[in-house]
Amino acid sequence: MRWLGFLELATLAALLFAALAVCGSLALWPLLRSRLPRWHPRRAARLALLAASAPAWAPVLGVALCLAPGALGTVGLGEDHCPHHGGHAHLCVHHPAVAQGGAAAAVLGTASLGGGLALLGSAGRLARARRAVARLERESSARVAGDVRVLASAAPVSLTLGALRPRVVVSEGLLAALPPAGLACVLAHEREHAHRRDALRALLAHACSWPQPPRLRRALLDALRLASERACDEAAALRVGDRLLVAETILTVEKLARRRRPAPERALSCAFGESDVAARVEALLARPVPAPRRPWAAAAGLAALALAAADPLHHATEHLLRALLALF
Amino acid sequence: MDRRPARSRAHVLGALERAVLDALWSGGAADVKAMHRVVGVPRGIAPNTIQSTLERLVRKGLAGRRKVGRAFVYAPRLSRREWITDELDALLAEARGPAGLLLAAFVDLTERAGAERLAELEALVRERRRRGGRSS
């Protein structure tokens, strides 16, 4: 039953870290929202994805860091410190606590059930979406420019379909409506979506962000989508060597879409107060932001900082868990 | 008279229904006997199965039938192009839902920029083009 005790404590700790991640996202969102448009879209997309999915990665990272001191002690890279502090349950794989029962067991049971149901629901929705996308992919047979499939439809649409193996699809309607230079912009943009696996990022963000408050979640997912679009616009501008041409093409395709089906105009209360099209065109008209350099250097620095904080985090979490368990 | 079925919905078809519809698109109108020769015989399927498949397509609004002599002749009620547009519209209608997670489009599929704002942006781009060229 000692492993059950460990699971109870690890689940409680994970829920604590998830709650902290949600609070952190809520607190940092106003700052992030004001900064995102000023950053290079690749960096903005990375940070929007990190913020949206914080309730998923923060518990994993937090629990892993809490377990790190004990694990390092086991392989001889540190002192086995658990015997030095008794009196409370250990969040440690080598000195697992006995099952706490009561509230801790209820939390474990509820979290397992809730997590299982959420996973099942997500898998069902994803399967339906995959079938819908696969049906459309089957209809796009002819090819243009090698990797691009053509859809025999008059609707002026270009899409990147699929998360793991994305494919670019353009409609005959769009091929007929755009001049070759405009089409080059569209294809460069869509190929960048495929290259960046933007659908996979959106899928991850969607799946990992459900504990976020609904309005914040919508705003974070909108911010991720806009940053991804802008990143693809920048790539297309580099490819065709003309930022204005990309802006003109976005406006042309937007007008074609309006002509075919006037959808509701975007409310002024959305993520950045404007439609994605307006934000993208304005970004292309503005001075380009330099591409971020050495993103992995910052990541390595943060990882080192996190490892250094593992021991105090371990103790703080154990004390917090003890206080929580004492309440019940 | 518009004989087309309701739009913007996905037509969920079985493999045999799809094969029969494909045969109607490529070969044009056909009765059960002719359709059985094209689709049924290669698959070892009885004419009755082909007939019930054609009837299902009629019920789903994808095929129509008229009596010629003693037999019904079936014809598609929408072209392959219209079918694809239906599939596309059904997917785009779900673009804010789960299906939207598996696709990225060049412009937002569900919401449009305001007309005045678009005109303003076009004027800005034209002005920039007039002044500076490529802005690359």
Short mmCIF file of C-alpha atoms in Angstrom, two decimals:
data_model
loop_
_atom_site.label_atom_id
_atom_site.label_comp_id
_atom_site.label_asym_id
_atom_site.label_seq_id
_atom_site.Cartn_x
_atom_site.Cartn_y
_atom_site.Cartn_z
CA MET A 1 0.00 0.00 0.00
CA ARG A 2 3.04 2.28 0.12
CA TRP A 3 2.85 2.94 -3.62
CA LEU A 4 -0.77 3.93 -3.18
CA GLY A 5 0.41 6.46 -0.57
CA PHE A 6 2.98 7.78 -3.02
CA LEU A 7 0.35 8.10 -5.76
CA GLU A 8 -2.00 9.95 -3.40
CA LEU A 9 0.72 12.46 -2.47
CA ALA A 10 1.95 12.84 -6.06
CA THR A 11 -1.63 13.49 -7.26
CA LEU A 12 -2.19 16.08 -4.54
CA ALA A 13 1.11 17.74 -5.42
CA ALA A 14 0.25 17.69 -9.14
CA LEU A 15 -3.11 19.35 -8.43
CA LEU A 16 -1.32 22.00 -6.35
CA PHE A 17 1.10 22.73 -9.21
CA ALA A 18 -1.78 22.84 -11.71
CA ALA A 19 -3.61 25.37 -9.51
CA LEU A 20 -0.41 27.42 -9.23
CA ALA A 21 -0.03 27.31 -13.03
CA VAL A 22 -3.58 28.59 -13.54
CA CYS A 23 -3.04 31.40 -11.00
CA GLY A 24 0.30 32.24 -12.65
CA SER A 25 -1.30 32.35 -16.11
CA LEU A 26 -4.08 34.62 -14.81
CA ALA A 27 -1.58 36.95 -13.17
CA LEU A 28 0.83 37.08 -16.14
CA TRP A 29 -1.72 37.26 -18.98
CA PRO A 30 -2.16 41.08 -18.95
CA LEU A 31 1.62 41.49 -19.27
CA LEU A 32 1.89 38.75 -21.88
CA ARG A 33 -0.99 40.19 -23.92
CA SER A 34 0.66 43.58 -24.15
CA ARG A 35 4.04 42.08 -25.10
CA LEU A 36 3.05 39.37 -27.60
CA PRO A 37 2.41 41.70 -30.58
CA ARG A 38 5.85 43.27 -30.09
CA TRP A 39 7.78 40.00 -30.12
CA HIS A 40 8.76 38.00 -33.17
CA PRO A 41 5.74 35.76 -33.92
CA ARG A 42 7.80 32.56 -33.50
CA ARG A 43 8.67 33.59 -29.93
CA ALA A 44 5.10 34.82 -29.31
CA ALA A 45 3.69 31.46 -30.49
CA ARG A 46 6.08 29.53 -28.23
CA LEU A 47 5.13 31.60 -25.18
CA ALA A 48 1.39 31.46 -25.93
CA LEU A 49 1.67 27.66 -26.21
CA LEU A 50 3.64 27.48 -22.94
CA ALA A 51 1.11 29.69 -21.12
CA ALA A 52 -1.93 27.83 -22.48
CA SER A 53 -0.54 24.40 -21.64
CA ALA A 54 0.91 25.39 -18.24
CA PRO A 55 -1.74 23.37 -16.29
CA ALA A 56 -0.37 20.24 -18.01
CA TRP A 57 3.38 20.73 -17.94
CA ALA A 58 3.66 22.52 -14.58
CA PRO A 59 2.37 19.50 -12.55
CA VAL A 60 4.66 17.09 -14.44
CA LEU A 61 7.67 19.36 -14.04
CA GLY A 62 6.82 20.22 -10.42
CA VAL A 63 6.40 16.61 -9.31
CA ALA A 64 9.52 15.56 -11.25
CA LEU A 65 11.55 18.29 -9.52
CA CYS A 66 10.14 17.23 -6.14
CA LEU A 67 11.27 13.67 -6.82
CA ALA A 68 14.69 14.75 -8.12
CA PRO A 69 16.52 15.04 -4.74
CA GLY A 70 15.55 11.49 -3.72
CA ALA A 71 16.32 10.09 -7.18
CA LEU A 72 19.72 11.81 -7.27
CA GLY A 73 20.50 10.45 -3.78
CA THR A 74 19.70 6.92 -4.95
CA VAL A 75 22.19 7.04 -7.82
CA GLY A 76 24.88 8.51 -5.58
CA LEU A 77 24.69 12.06 -6.93
CA GLY A 78 23.42 13.49 -3.64
CA GLU A 79 22.68 12.72 -0.04
CA ASP A 80 19.64 10.63 0.90
CA HIS A 81 18.05 13.46 2.80
CA CYS A 82 14.67 11.92 3.71
CA PRO A 83 15.89 10.37 7.02
CA HIS A 84 16.96 13.88 8.17
CA HIS A 85 13.44 15.18 8.32
CA GLY A 86 10.79 12.94 9.74
CA GLY A 87 7.36 13.82 10.98
CA HIS A 88 5.64 14.16 7.64
CA ALA A 89 4.81 12.13 4.56
CA HIS A 90 7.64 11.85 2.06
CA LEU A 91 7.08 12.71 -1.59
CA CYS A 92 9.84 10.33 -2.62
CA VAL A 93 9.98 7.11 -4.64
CA HIS A 94 12.37 5.44 -2.14
CA HIS A 95 10.59 6.37 1.05
CA PRO A 96 7.00 6.29 -0.11
CA ALA A 97 4.38 7.30 2.40
CA VAL A 98 1.77 4.86 3.65
CA ALA A 99 -1.66 5.36 2.10
CA GLN A 100 -3.31 8.37 3.71
CA GLY A 101 -6.86 7.22 2.95
CA GLY A 102 -9.82 9.58 3.41
CA ALA A 103 -9.54 12.84 1.51
CA ALA A 104 -6.25 11.92 -0.20
CA ALA A 105 -7.74 8.70 -1.58
CA ALA A 106 -10.86 10.61 -2.68
CA VAL A 107 -8.70 13.14 -4.51
CA LEU A 108 -6.74 10.35 -6.23
CA GLY A 109 -9.95 8.58 -7.24
CA THR A 110 -11.64 11.75 -8.50
CA ALA A 111 -8.53 12.88 -10.38
CA SER A 112 -8.13 9.45 -12.03
CA LEU A 113 -11.79 9.28 -13.00
CA GLY A 114 -11.92 12.89 -14.20
CA GLY A 115 -8.66 12.52 -16.12
CA GLY A 116 -9.84 9.28 -17.71
CA LEU A 117 -13.18 10.77 -18.76
CA ALA A 118 -11.49 13.91 -20.12
CA LEU A 119 -9.05 11.74 -22.11
CA LEU A 120 -11.89 9.64 -23.51
CA GLY A 121 -13.86 12.76 -24.48
CA SER A 122 -10.82 14.32 -26.17
CA ALA A 123 -10.05 11.08 -28.03
CA GLY A 124 -13.65 10.90 -29.31
CA ARG A 125 -13.63 14.53 -30.50
CA LEU A 126 -10.25 14.04 -32.12
CA ALA A 127 -11.40 10.89 -33.92
CA ARG A 128 -14.44 12.75 -35.32
CA ALA A 129 -12.25 15.63 -36.44
CA ARG A 130 -9.78 13.22 -38.04
CA ARG A 131 -12.54 11.51 -39.99
CA ALA A 132 -13.81 14.88 -41.27
CA VAL A 133 -10.32 15.92 -42.36
CA ALA A 134 -9.62 12.50 -43.92
CA ARG A 135 -12.83 12.72 -45.97
CA LEU A 136 -11.70 16.03 -47.42
CA GLU A 137 -8.16 14.76 -48.02
CA ARG A 138 -9.53 11.84 -50.03
CA GLU A 139 -11.31 14.28 -52.32
CA SER A 140 -8.14 16.21 -53.12
CA SER A 141 -6.42 14.09 -55.71
CA ALA A 142 -4.77 16.26 -58.33
CA ARG A 143 -1.51 17.92 -57.40
CA VAL A 144 0.10 21.24 -58.14
CA ALA A 145 3.69 22.17 -57.29
CA GLY A 146 4.52 18.65 -56.04
CA ASP A 147 3.41 18.68 -52.43
CA VAL A 148 0.20 20.70 -52.86
CA ARG A 149 -3.13 18.99 -53.52
CA VAL A 150 -6.03 20.60 -55.34
CA LEU A 151 -9.62 20.41 -54.20
CA ALA A 152 -12.22 20.51 -56.99
CA SER A 153 -14.30 23.25 -55.39
CA ALA A 154 -15.18 26.81 -56.34
CA ALA A 155 -14.78 27.96 -52.71
CA PRO A 156 -11.64 30.16 -52.44
CA VAL A 157 -9.87 28.18 -49.73
CA SER A 158 -6.36 27.07 -48.86
CA LEU A 159 -5.78 24.74 -45.93
CA THR A 160 -3.09 22.80 -44.16
CA LEU A 161 -4.76 19.59 -43.07
CA GLY A 162 -3.60 17.15 -40.39
CA ALA A 163 -1.47 17.37 -37.27
CA LEU A 164 1.26 14.76 -37.61
CA ARG A 165 1.61 14.64 -41.40
CA PRO A 166 0.21 17.99 -42.52
CA ARG A 167 -0.72 18.41 -46.18
CA VAL A 168 -1.37 21.61 -48.09
CA VAL A 169 -4.65 21.74 -50.01
CA VAL A 170 -5.86 24.58 -52.23
CA SER A 171 -9.19 24.84 -54.00
CA GLU A 172 -9.63 25.36 -57.72
CA GLY A 173 -11.56 28.51 -56.81
CA LEU A 174 -8.50 30.02 -55.14
CA LEU A 175 -6.18 28.90 -57.94
CA ALA A 176 -8.42 30.67 -60.44
CA ALA A 177 -8.82 33.84 -58.37
CA LEU A 178 -5.20 34.58 -57.47
CA PRO A 179 -2.36 35.75 -59.71
CA PRO A 180 0.81 33.59 -59.65
CA ALA A 181 2.57 35.93 -57.20
CA GLY A 182 -0.37 35.82 -54.79
CA LEU A 183 -0.54 32.05 -55.08
CA ALA A 184 3.18 31.86 -54.24
CA CYS A 185 2.43 33.81 -51.02
CA VAL A 186 -0.41 31.46 -50.09
CA LEU A 187 1.65 28.32 -50.74
CA ALA A 188 4.67 29.66 -48.82
CA HIS A 189 2.35 30.51 -45.90
CA GLU A 190 0.68 27.08 -45.89
CA ARG A 191 3.98 25.22 -46.27
CA GLU A 192 5.26 27.06 -43.20
CA HIS A 193 2.17 25.89 -41.28
CA ALA A 194 3.05 22.34 -42.32
CA HIS A 195 6.72 22.83 -41.45
CA ARG A 196 5.93 24.29 -38.01
CA ARG A 197 3.27 21.62 -37.31
CA ASP A 198 0.91 24.41 -36.23
CA ALA A 199 -2.11 22.10 -36.10
CA LEU A 200 -0.23 19.84 -33.67
CA ARG A 201 0.65 22.86 -31.52
CA ALA A 202 -3.00 23.97 -31.51
CA LEU A 203 -4.08 20.44 -30.63
CA LEU A 204 -1.62 20.28 -27.72
CA ALA A 205 -2.62 23.72 -26.48
CA HIS A 206 -6.31 22.81 -26.68
CA ALA A 207 -5.85 19.48 -24.91
CA CYS A 208 -3.63 20.86 -22.14
CA SER A 209 -5.44 24.13 -21.43
CA TRP A 210 -8.83 22.88 -20.27
CA PRO A 211 -8.18 23.65 -16.57
CA GLN A 212 -7.67 27.35 -17.47
CA PRO A 213 -10.63 29.70 -16.84
CA PRO A 214 -12.73 29.75 -20.05
CA ARG A 215 -12.09 33.39 -21.01
CA LEU A 216 -8.37 33.15 -20.38
CA ARG A 217 -8.24 29.86 -22.28
CA ARG A 218 -10.01 31.39 -25.30
CA ALA A 219 -7.66 34.37 -25.21
CA LEU A 220 -4.55 32.17 -25.00
CA LEU A 221 -5.69 29.91 -27.84
CA ASP A 222 -6.55 32.99 -29.96
CA ALA A 223 -3.11 34.45 -29.19
CA LEU A 224 -1.44 31.20 -30.24
CA ARG A 225 -3.43 31.10 -33.49
CA LEU A 226 -2.62 34.71 -34.35
CA ALA A 227 1.10 34.29 -33.54
CA SER A 228 1.22 31.13 -35.71
CA GLU A 229 -0.44 32.96 -38.61
CA ARG A 230 1.98 35.86 -38.25
CA ALA A 231 4.96 33.46 -38.15
CA CYS A 232 3.76 31.94 -41.44
CA ASP A 233 3.21 35.42 -42.92
CA GLU A 234 6.81 36.33 -42.02
CA ALA A 235 8.09 33.12 -43.61
CA ALA A 236 6.03 33.83 -46.76
CA ALA A 237 7.37 37.41 -46.87
CA LEU A 238 10.94 36.12 -46.66
CA ARG A 239 10.22 33.56 -49.36
CA VAL A 240 8.65 35.97 -51.89
CA GLY A 241 10.78 38.93 -50.79
CA ASP A 242 7.86 41.33 -50.52
CA ARG A 243 5.96 41.97 -47.27
CA LEU A 244 3.40 44.17 -49.02
CA LEU A 245 2.57 41.40 -51.48
CA VAL A 246 1.74 39.08 -48.56
CA ALA A 247 -0.44 41.80 -47.00
CA GLU A 248 -2.21 42.37 -50.34
CA THR A 249 -2.80 38.63 -50.74
CA ILE A 250 -4.29 38.32 -47.26
CA LEU A 251 -6.70 41.15 -48.06
CA THR A 252 -7.59 39.64 -51.45
CA VAL A 253 -8.35 36.20 -49.96
CA GLU A 254 -10.33 37.79 -47.12
CA LYS A 255 -12.43 39.71 -49.67
CA LEU A 256 -13.00 36.51 -51.68
CA ALA A 257 -14.13 34.75 -48.49
CA ARG A 258 -16.49 37.64 -47.65
CA ARG A 259 -17.97 37.53 -51.13
CA ARG A 260 -18.68 33.81 -50.90
CA ARG A 261 -20.05 33.70 -47.38
CA PRO A 262 -20.38 36.80 -45.23
CA ALA A 263 -19.54 35.35 -41.81
CA PRO A 264 -20.16 37.37 -38.62
CA GLU A 265 -17.74 40.23 -38.31
CA ARG A 266 -15.37 39.77 -35.46
CA ALA A 267 -16.45 41.32 -32.15
CA LEU A 268 -14.28 44.07 -30.77
CA SER A 269 -13.85 42.23 -27.48
CA CYS A 270 -11.66 39.43 -28.85
CA ALA A 271 -8.02 38.73 -28.07
CA PHE A 272 -6.39 41.83 -29.48
CA GLY A 273 -9.53 43.83 -30.16
CA GLU A 274 -9.30 43.28 -33.92
CA SER A 275 -9.67 40.54 -36.47
CA ASP A 276 -6.67 38.33 -37.18
CA VAL A 277 -6.58 39.73 -40.71
CA ALA A 278 -6.21 43.32 -39.49
CA ALA A 279 -3.53 42.36 -36.96
CA ARG A 280 -1.61 40.36 -39.57
CA VAL A 281 -1.73 43.10 -42.21
CA GLU A 282 -0.65 45.74 -39.69
CA ALA A 283 2.23 43.54 -38.57
CA LEU A 284 3.35 43.19 -42.19
CA LEU A 285 3.17 46.96 -42.66
CA ALA A 286 5.23 47.56 -39.53
CA ARG A 287 9.01 47.24 -39.29
CA PRO A 288 9.91 43.54 -39.07
CA VAL A 289 10.94 42.27 -35.64
CA PRO A 290 14.35 40.50 -35.65
CA ALA A 291 14.10 36.72 -35.37
CA PRO A 292 14.82 35.37 -31.87
CA ARG A 293 18.29 33.95 -31.35
CA ARG A 294 19.35 31.00 -29.23
CA PRO A 295 15.98 30.05 -27.72
CA TRP A 296 17.62 26.91 -26.32
CA ALA A 297 20.16 28.95 -24.32
CA ALA A 298 17.28 30.48 -22.34
CA ALA A 299 15.67 27.05 -21.97
CA ALA A 300 18.94 25.55 -20.66
CA GLY A 301 19.30 28.44 -18.20
CA LEU A 302 15.78 27.89 -16.91
CA ALA A 303 16.41 24.13 -16.60
CA ALA A 304 19.55 24.74 -14.53
CA LEU A 305 17.61 27.18 -12.32
CA ALA A 306 14.82 24.63 -11.86
CA LEU A 307 17.29 21.89 -10.86
CA ALA A 308 18.91 24.23 -8.35
CA ALA A 309 15.47 24.93 -6.88
CA ALA A 310 14.55 21.23 -6.70
CA ASP A 311 15.54 20.72 -3.05
CA PRO A 312 13.72 23.75 -1.58
CA LEU A 313 10.72 22.98 -3.82
CA HIS A 314 10.69 19.39 -2.55
CA HIS A 315 10.62 20.53 1.08
CA ALA A 316 8.10 23.31 0.51
CA THR A 317 5.76 20.90 -1.29
CA GLU A 318 6.02 18.30 1.48
CA HIS A 319 5.24 20.94 4.14
CA LEU A 320 2.29 22.17 2.10
CA LEU A 321 1.01 18.62 1.65
CA ARG A 322 1.35 17.98 5.39
CA ALA A 323 -0.64 21.15 6.12
CA LEU A 324 -3.29 20.13 3.58
CA LEU A 325 -3.62 16.59 4.93
CA ALA A 326 -3.86 17.92 8.49
CA LEU A 327 -6.97 19.86 7.45
CA PHE A 328 -8.87 16.65 6.74
CA MET B 1 -36.49 24.21 -59.11
CA ASP B 2 -33.52 23.59 -56.81
CA ARG B 3 -33.22 19.84 -56.54
CA ARG B 4 -30.11 19.90 -54.45
CA PRO B 5 -30.12 18.60 -50.89
CA ALA B 6 -29.55 20.83 -47.86
CA ARG B 7 -26.01 22.26 -47.90
CA SER B 8 -23.19 22.62 -45.42
CA ARG B 9 -23.43 19.17 -43.92
CA ALA B 10 -21.14 16.21 -44.11
CA HIS B 11 -22.51 13.23 -46.03
CA VAL B 12 -21.41 10.18 -44.11
CA LEU B 13 -21.35 7.30 -46.58
CA GLY B 14 -20.35 3.68 -46.40
CA ALA B 15 -17.75 2.31 -48.81
CA LEU B 16 -20.36 0.73 -51.10
CA GLU B 17 -22.52 3.87 -51.14
CA ARG B 18 -19.47 5.88 -52.12
CA ALA B 19 -18.52 3.41 -54.84
CA VAL B 20 -22.03 3.57 -56.30
CA LEU B 21 -22.02 7.38 -56.15
CA ASP B 22 -18.60 7.44 -57.86
CA ALA B 23 -20.02 5.19 -60.60
CA LEU B 24 -23.01 7.54 -61.05
CA TRP B 25 -20.63 10.50 -61.36
CA SER B 26 -18.34 8.81 -63.85
CA GLY B 27 -20.91 6.84 -65.87
CA GLY B 28 -24.02 8.98 -65.51
CA ALA B 29 -27.56 7.72 -64.85
CA ALA B 30 -27.97 3.96 -64.54
CA ASP B 31 -30.54 1.35 -63.54
CA VAL B 32 -29.89 -1.40 -61.00
CA LYS B 33 -28.79 -3.90 -63.64
CA ALA B 34 -26.20 -1.56 -65.16
CA MET B 35 -24.95 -0.48 -61.74
CA HIS B 36 -24.66 -4.11 -60.67
CA ARG B 37 -22.44 -4.81 -63.69
CA VAL B 38 -20.11 -1.92 -62.80
CA VAL B 39 -20.02 -2.09 -58.99
CA GLY B 40 -21.68 -5.35 -57.91
CA VAL B 41 -20.05 -7.97 -60.14
CA PRO B 42 -16.41 -7.02 -59.36
CA ARG B 43 -17.24 -7.16 -55.64
CA GLY B 44 -19.39 -10.30 -55.81
CA ILE B 45 -22.41 -8.36 -54.56
CA ALA B 46 -26.01 -9.32 -55.41
CA PRO B 47 -28.23 -6.94 -57.43
CA ASN B 48 -30.55 -6.59 -54.42
CA THR B 49 -27.70 -5.06 -52.37
CA ILE B 50 -26.97 -2.61 -55.17
CA GLN B 51 -30.65 -1.69 -55.35
CA SER B 52 -30.86 -1.06 -51.58
CA THR B 53 -27.64 1.00 -51.76
CA LEU B 54 -29.14 3.15 -54.53
CA GLU B 55 -32.31 3.58 -52.47
CA ARG B 56 -30.24 4.70 -49.48
CA LEU B 57 -28.57 7.32 -51.68
CA VAL B 58 -32.04 8.50 -52.75
CA ARG B 59 -33.15 8.74 -49.09
CA LYS B 60 -30.00 10.71 -48.25
CA GLY B 61 -30.82 13.16 -51.05
CA LEU B 62 -27.69 12.32 -53.02
CA ALA B 63 -29.42 10.53 -55.92
CA GLY B 64 -32.75 10.89 -57.69
CA ARG B 65 -34.73 8.25 -59.58
CA ARG B 66 -37.25 8.19 -62.40
CA LYS B 67 -39.17 5.32 -63.92
CA VAL B 68 -38.14 4.32 -67.42
CA GLY B 69 -40.23 1.41 -68.65
CA ARG B 70 -40.43 -1.06 -65.76
CA ALA B 71 -37.16 -0.09 -64.09
CA PHE B 72 -35.98 2.88 -62.07
CA VAL B 73 -33.06 4.86 -63.46
CA TYR B 74 -30.92 6.55 -60.83
CA ALA B 75 -28.93 9.76 -61.33
CA PRO B 76 -26.75 11.83 -58.96
CA ARG B 77 -28.48 14.92 -57.54
CA LEU B 78 -25.26 16.82 -57.06
CA SER B 79 -22.03 16.86 -59.01
CA ARG B 80 -18.73 15.68 -57.57
CA ARG B 81 -17.66 19.34 -57.37
CA GLU B 82 -20.78 20.23 -55.36
CA TRP B 83 -20.19 17.21 -53.13
CA ILE B 84 -16.63 18.38 -52.38
CA THR B 85 -17.88 21.89 -51.64
CA ASP B 86 -20.42 20.37 -49.21
CA GLU B 87 -17.63 18.43 -47.48
CA LEU B 88 -15.50 21.57 -47.34
CA ASP B 89 -18.36 23.66 -45.95
CA ALA B 90 -19.12 21.02 -43.33
CA LEU B 91 -15.48 21.05 -42.24
CA LEU B 92 -15.30 24.85 -42.23
CA ALA B 93 -18.51 25.03 -40.19
CA GLU B 94 -16.63 23.04 -37.55
CA ALA B 95 -13.54 25.21 -37.78
CA ARG B 96 -14.04 26.59 -34.26
CA GLY B 97 -14.71 23.07 -32.99
CA PRO B 98 -12.50 19.99 -32.77
CA ALA B 99 -12.11 19.74 -36.56
CA GLY B 100 -10.56 23.21 -36.54
CA LEU B 101 -7.67 21.83 -34.49
CA LEU B 102 -6.53 19.69 -37.39
CA LEU B 103 -6.42 22.44 -39.97
CA ALA B 104 -4.96 25.86 -40.56
CA ALA B 105 -6.36 28.21 -43.19
CA PHE B 106 -4.89 31.21 -44.96
CA VAL B 107 -7.59 33.48 -43.54
CA ASP B 108 -9.87 32.94 -40.55
CA LEU B 109 -12.62 30.56 -41.62
CA THR B 110 -15.27 31.62 -39.17
CA GLU B 111 -15.06 35.37 -38.69
CA ARG B 112 -14.63 38.19 -41.15
CA ALA B 113 -12.90 41.52 -40.74
CA GLY B 114 -15.25 44.53 -40.92
CA ALA B 115 -15.77 45.98 -44.42
CA GLU B 116 -14.67 49.47 -43.39
CA ARG B 117 -11.57 48.12 -41.68
CA LEU B 118 -10.69 46.12 -44.80
CA ALA B 119 -11.02 49.22 -46.97
CA GLU B 120 -8.84 51.15 -44.52
CA LEU B 121 -6.17 48.43 -44.61
CA GLU B 122 -6.26 48.29 -48.41
CA ALA B 123 -5.73 52.05 -48.55
CA LEU B 124 -2.79 51.71 -46.16
CA VAL B 125 -1.17 48.98 -48.27
CA ARG B 126 -1.73 50.98 -51.50
CA GLU B 127 -0.21 54.07 -49.92
CA ARG B 128 2.79 52.08 -48.70
CA ARG B 129 3.20 50.51 -52.13
CA ARG B 130 3.05 53.92 -53.78
CA ARG B 131 5.66 55.32 -51.41
CA GLY B 132 8.06 52.52 -50.76
CA GLY B 133 7.69 49.55 -53.07
CA ARG B 134 8.28 46.14 -51.59
CA SER B 135 8.90 46.87 -47.89
CA SER B 136 10.88 43.65 -47.67
#
